[in-house]
Short mmCIF file of N, CA and C in Angstrom, two decimals:
data_model
loop_
_atom_site.label_atom_id
_atom_site.label_comp_id
_atom_site.label_asym_id
_atom_site.label_seq_id
_atom_site.Cartn_x
_atom_site.Cartn_y
_atom_site.Cartn_z
N UNK A 1 87.52 90.58 101.72
CA UNK A 1 88.28 91.38 102.64
C UNK A 1 88.94 92.53 101.90
N UNK A 2 88.88 93.70 102.47
CA UNK A 2 89.52 94.87 101.92
C UNK A 2 91.01 94.77 102.15
N UNK A 3 91.80 94.99 101.12
CA UNK A 3 93.26 94.97 101.25
C UNK A 3 93.82 96.23 100.63
N UNK A 4 95.08 96.59 100.97
CA UNK A 4 95.67 97.78 100.36
C UNK A 4 95.69 97.70 98.84
N UNK A 5 95.90 96.53 98.29
CA UNK A 5 95.94 96.40 96.84
C UNK A 5 94.57 96.65 96.21
N UNK A 6 93.50 96.25 96.89
CA UNK A 6 92.16 96.39 96.32
C UNK A 6 91.56 97.77 96.52
N UNK A 7 92.19 98.62 97.33
CA UNK A 7 91.61 99.91 97.67
C UNK A 7 91.70 100.95 96.56
N UNK A 8 92.75 100.92 95.80
CA UNK A 8 92.96 101.98 94.83
C UNK A 8 93.48 103.22 95.52
N UNK A 9 94.40 103.90 94.91
CA UNK A 9 94.97 105.12 95.48
C UNK A 9 95.76 105.82 94.40
N UNK A 10 96.68 106.68 94.81
CA UNK A 10 97.53 107.36 93.84
C UNK A 10 98.43 106.36 93.12
N UNK A 11 98.70 105.21 93.76
CA UNK A 11 99.46 104.16 93.10
C UNK A 11 98.59 103.60 91.97
N UNK A 12 99.21 103.07 90.95
CA UNK A 12 98.42 102.56 89.84
C UNK A 12 99.14 101.41 89.17
N UNK A 13 98.46 100.83 88.20
CA UNK A 13 99.08 99.77 87.42
C UNK A 13 99.60 100.31 86.08
N UNK A 14 99.56 101.61 85.91
CA UNK A 14 100.01 102.22 84.66
C UNK A 14 101.50 102.50 84.72
N UNK A 15 102.05 102.92 83.62
CA UNK A 15 103.43 103.36 83.62
C UNK A 15 103.47 104.87 83.75
N UNK A 16 104.55 105.39 84.22
CA UNK A 16 104.70 106.82 84.44
C UNK A 16 105.75 107.33 83.48
N UNK A 17 105.36 108.20 82.59
CA UNK A 17 106.26 108.78 81.60
C UNK A 17 107.02 107.69 80.83
N UNK A 18 106.27 106.68 80.37
CA UNK A 18 106.82 105.59 79.56
C UNK A 18 107.87 104.76 80.27
N UNK A 19 107.90 104.78 81.57
CA UNK A 19 108.80 103.87 82.28
C UNK A 19 107.97 103.16 83.34
N UNK A 20 108.29 101.92 83.53
CA UNK A 20 107.54 101.14 84.52
C UNK A 20 107.87 101.64 85.92
N UNK A 21 106.83 101.77 86.73
CA UNK A 21 107.04 102.15 88.12
C UNK A 21 107.35 100.89 88.92
N UNK A 22 108.04 101.04 90.05
CA UNK A 22 108.33 99.85 90.87
C UNK A 22 107.05 99.27 91.46
N UNK A 23 107.04 97.98 91.62
CA UNK A 23 105.90 97.28 92.22
C UNK A 23 106.18 97.06 93.70
N UNK A 24 105.17 97.35 94.51
CA UNK A 24 105.24 97.12 95.95
C UNK A 24 104.11 96.18 96.34
N UNK A 25 104.38 95.36 97.35
CA UNK A 25 103.40 94.40 97.85
C UNK A 25 103.02 94.78 99.26
N UNK A 26 101.75 94.57 99.62
CA UNK A 26 101.21 95.00 100.91
C UNK A 26 100.67 93.77 101.64
N UNK A 27 101.53 93.14 102.43
CA UNK A 27 101.13 91.96 103.20
C UNK A 27 100.50 92.43 104.51
N UNK A 28 99.42 91.78 104.91
CA UNK A 28 98.66 92.20 106.09
C UNK A 28 98.72 91.11 107.16
N UNK A 29 98.94 91.54 108.40
CA UNK A 29 98.78 90.62 109.53
C UNK A 29 97.62 91.14 110.36
N UNK A 30 96.57 90.33 110.43
CA UNK A 30 95.34 90.68 111.13
C UNK A 30 94.88 89.45 111.92
N UNK A 31 95.79 88.94 112.76
CA UNK A 31 95.53 87.68 113.43
C UNK A 31 96.05 86.50 112.61
N UNK A 32 96.13 86.69 111.33
CA UNK A 32 96.73 85.71 110.41
C UNK A 32 97.33 86.51 109.25
N UNK A 33 98.23 85.89 108.53
CA UNK A 33 98.87 86.57 107.40
C UNK A 33 98.01 86.49 106.15
N UNK A 34 97.92 87.62 105.47
CA UNK A 34 97.28 87.67 104.15
C UNK A 34 98.35 88.26 103.23
N UNK A 35 98.84 87.44 102.31
CA UNK A 35 99.94 87.86 101.46
C UNK A 35 99.40 88.44 100.15
N UNK A 36 99.96 89.55 99.77
CA UNK A 36 99.61 90.23 98.52
C UNK A 36 100.41 89.59 97.40
N UNK A 37 99.75 88.90 96.49
CA UNK A 37 100.46 88.28 95.37
C UNK A 37 100.29 89.06 94.08
N UNK A 38 99.64 90.23 94.15
CA UNK A 38 99.42 91.05 92.96
C UNK A 38 100.36 92.25 92.95
N UNK A 39 100.39 92.99 94.04
CA UNK A 39 101.23 94.18 94.13
C UNK A 39 100.59 95.38 93.46
N UNK A 40 101.18 96.54 93.73
CA UNK A 40 100.70 97.80 93.17
C UNK A 40 101.92 98.60 92.73
N UNK A 41 101.83 99.21 91.57
CA UNK A 41 102.90 100.07 91.10
C UNK A 41 102.76 101.44 91.75
N UNK A 42 103.82 101.91 92.37
CA UNK A 42 103.86 103.24 92.98
C UNK A 42 105.09 103.96 92.45
N UNK A 43 105.02 105.26 92.43
CA UNK A 43 106.13 106.04 91.88
C UNK A 43 107.42 105.83 92.68
N UNK A 44 107.29 105.69 94.00
CA UNK A 44 108.47 105.52 94.85
C UNK A 44 108.05 104.93 96.20
N UNK A 45 109.03 104.72 97.08
CA UNK A 45 108.74 104.13 98.39
C UNK A 45 107.84 105.04 99.20
N UNK A 46 108.05 106.34 99.14
CA UNK A 46 107.22 107.28 99.92
C UNK A 46 105.74 107.14 99.55
N UNK A 47 105.45 106.98 98.27
CA UNK A 47 104.06 106.81 97.84
C UNK A 47 103.50 105.48 98.34
N UNK A 48 104.31 104.44 98.33
CA UNK A 48 103.87 103.14 98.84
C UNK A 48 103.61 103.22 100.35
N UNK A 49 104.42 103.97 101.09
CA UNK A 49 104.21 104.15 102.53
C UNK A 49 102.90 104.89 102.80
N UNK A 50 102.62 105.93 102.04
CA UNK A 50 101.34 106.66 102.19
C UNK A 50 100.16 105.73 101.91
N UNK A 51 100.29 104.91 100.90
CA UNK A 51 99.24 103.95 100.55
C UNK A 51 98.97 102.99 101.71
N UNK A 52 100.03 102.49 102.33
CA UNK A 52 99.88 101.57 103.46
C UNK A 52 99.18 102.26 104.63
N UNK A 53 99.57 103.49 104.93
CA UNK A 53 98.95 104.21 106.06
C UNK A 53 97.48 104.53 105.80
N UNK A 54 97.15 104.87 104.57
CA UNK A 54 95.75 105.16 104.24
C UNK A 54 94.90 103.90 104.27
N UNK A 55 95.50 102.76 103.99
CA UNK A 55 94.75 101.51 103.94
C UNK A 55 94.35 101.00 105.32
N UNK A 56 95.16 101.26 106.33
CA UNK A 56 94.91 100.68 107.65
C UNK A 56 93.53 101.00 108.23
N UNK A 57 93.08 102.25 108.27
CA UNK A 57 91.74 102.51 108.83
C UNK A 57 90.62 101.82 108.05
N UNK A 58 90.74 101.76 106.74
CA UNK A 58 89.72 101.10 105.93
C UNK A 58 89.70 99.60 106.20
N UNK A 59 90.87 99.00 106.35
CA UNK A 59 90.94 97.57 106.67
C UNK A 59 90.30 97.33 108.02
N UNK A 60 90.59 98.20 108.99
CA UNK A 60 90.02 98.06 110.34
C UNK A 60 88.50 98.15 110.30
N UNK A 61 87.96 99.12 109.59
CA UNK A 61 86.50 99.27 109.50
C UNK A 61 85.85 98.04 108.88
N UNK A 62 86.53 97.45 107.94
CA UNK A 62 85.98 96.31 107.22
C UNK A 62 86.09 95.00 107.99
N UNK A 63 87.01 94.92 108.97
CA UNK A 63 87.33 93.62 109.55
C UNK A 63 87.19 93.50 111.06
N UNK A 64 86.97 94.57 111.79
CA UNK A 64 86.89 94.47 113.24
C UNK A 64 85.44 94.41 113.67
N UNK A 65 85.12 93.43 114.50
CA UNK A 65 83.75 93.28 114.97
C UNK A 65 83.44 94.32 116.04
N UNK A 66 82.17 94.57 116.27
CA UNK A 66 81.72 95.58 117.24
C UNK A 66 82.20 95.28 118.65
N UNK A 67 82.30 94.02 119.03
CA UNK A 67 82.69 93.68 120.39
C UNK A 67 84.17 93.30 120.51
N UNK A 68 84.96 93.68 119.53
CA UNK A 68 86.40 93.43 119.56
C UNK A 68 87.08 94.68 120.13
N UNK A 69 87.46 94.64 121.42
CA UNK A 69 88.03 95.82 122.07
C UNK A 69 89.55 95.92 121.95
N UNK A 70 90.19 94.87 121.51
CA UNK A 70 91.64 94.90 121.32
C UNK A 70 91.96 94.26 119.99
N UNK A 71 92.57 95.05 119.14
CA UNK A 71 92.86 94.54 117.79
C UNK A 71 94.06 95.27 117.22
N UNK A 72 94.93 94.55 116.56
CA UNK A 72 96.09 95.14 115.89
C UNK A 72 96.13 94.65 114.45
N UNK A 73 96.39 95.57 113.55
CA UNK A 73 96.54 95.25 112.13
C UNK A 73 97.86 95.84 111.68
N UNK A 74 98.66 95.04 110.99
CA UNK A 74 99.95 95.50 110.49
C UNK A 74 100.02 95.29 108.99
N UNK A 75 100.55 96.29 108.30
CA UNK A 75 100.83 96.17 106.87
C UNK A 75 102.35 96.22 106.70
N UNK A 76 102.89 95.23 106.02
CA UNK A 76 104.31 95.22 105.70
C UNK A 76 104.44 95.44 104.20
N UNK A 77 105.13 96.50 103.83
CA UNK A 77 105.35 96.82 102.42
C UNK A 77 106.67 96.20 102.00
N UNK A 78 106.63 95.43 100.91
CA UNK A 78 107.86 94.86 100.37
C UNK A 78 108.05 95.33 98.94
N UNK A 79 109.31 95.34 98.51
CA UNK A 79 109.60 95.77 97.15
C UNK A 79 109.43 94.61 96.18
N UNK A 80 109.79 94.82 94.95
CA UNK A 80 109.60 93.80 93.91
C UNK A 80 110.39 92.52 94.20
N UNK A 81 111.46 92.64 94.97
CA UNK A 81 112.25 91.47 95.36
C UNK A 81 111.75 90.87 96.68
N UNK A 82 110.61 91.39 97.17
CA UNK A 82 109.96 90.96 98.41
C UNK A 82 110.80 91.26 99.66
N UNK A 83 111.64 92.29 99.56
CA UNK A 83 112.38 92.77 100.74
C UNK A 83 111.52 93.79 101.45
N UNK A 84 111.37 93.68 102.79
CA UNK A 84 110.59 94.67 103.54
C UNK A 84 111.22 96.06 103.44
N UNK A 85 110.37 97.05 103.14
CA UNK A 85 110.86 98.44 103.06
C UNK A 85 110.12 99.36 104.03
N UNK A 86 108.98 98.90 104.58
CA UNK A 86 108.19 99.75 105.47
C UNK A 86 107.15 98.89 106.18
N UNK A 87 106.84 99.28 107.41
CA UNK A 87 105.76 98.62 108.13
C UNK A 87 104.94 99.68 108.86
N UNK A 88 103.65 99.47 108.91
CA UNK A 88 102.75 100.38 109.64
C UNK A 88 101.72 99.53 110.37
N UNK A 89 101.35 99.95 111.57
CA UNK A 89 100.37 99.22 112.37
C UNK A 89 99.30 100.15 112.88
N UNK A 90 98.12 99.59 113.05
CA UNK A 90 97.01 100.30 113.68
C UNK A 90 96.55 99.42 114.84
N UNK A 91 96.54 100.01 116.03
CA UNK A 91 96.15 99.28 117.23
C UNK A 91 94.92 99.94 117.80
N UNK A 92 93.87 99.14 118.04
CA UNK A 92 92.63 99.65 118.59
C UNK A 92 92.45 99.01 119.97
N UNK A 93 92.26 99.86 120.97
CA UNK A 93 91.97 99.40 122.32
C UNK A 93 90.74 100.15 122.81
N UNK A 94 89.72 99.40 123.12
CA UNK A 94 88.48 99.99 123.62
C UNK A 94 88.19 99.50 125.03
N UNK A 95 87.51 100.32 125.81
CA UNK A 95 87.16 99.93 127.17
C UNK A 95 85.86 100.59 127.56
N UNK A 96 84.93 99.79 128.06
CA UNK A 96 83.66 100.32 128.56
C UNK A 96 83.89 101.11 129.83
N UNK A 97 83.30 102.27 129.92
CA UNK A 97 83.37 103.11 131.12
C UNK A 97 81.97 103.20 131.69
N UNK A 98 81.82 102.74 132.92
CA UNK A 98 80.47 102.77 133.50
C UNK A 98 80.40 103.67 134.71
#
């Protein structure tokens, strides 16, 4: 399953200017919880929020079946202390028109 942590983005596991960047975790709710136990280092919360928003369409493409007309995926971003700092959702609603 594609997850925000596995996608790769501007966030990285490197240090920035010889200082460790904060680690953020991207937990996914897609009918069930998938908890991120690895995390990703991002320069700041804004970068982690962008990462979460970019991940949602890719997660949807990877996980929604062709005949699934109603689906919601939520990413909850938590900080290194596992406190929620941001949430983003993607809701897909499809309907046949005849």
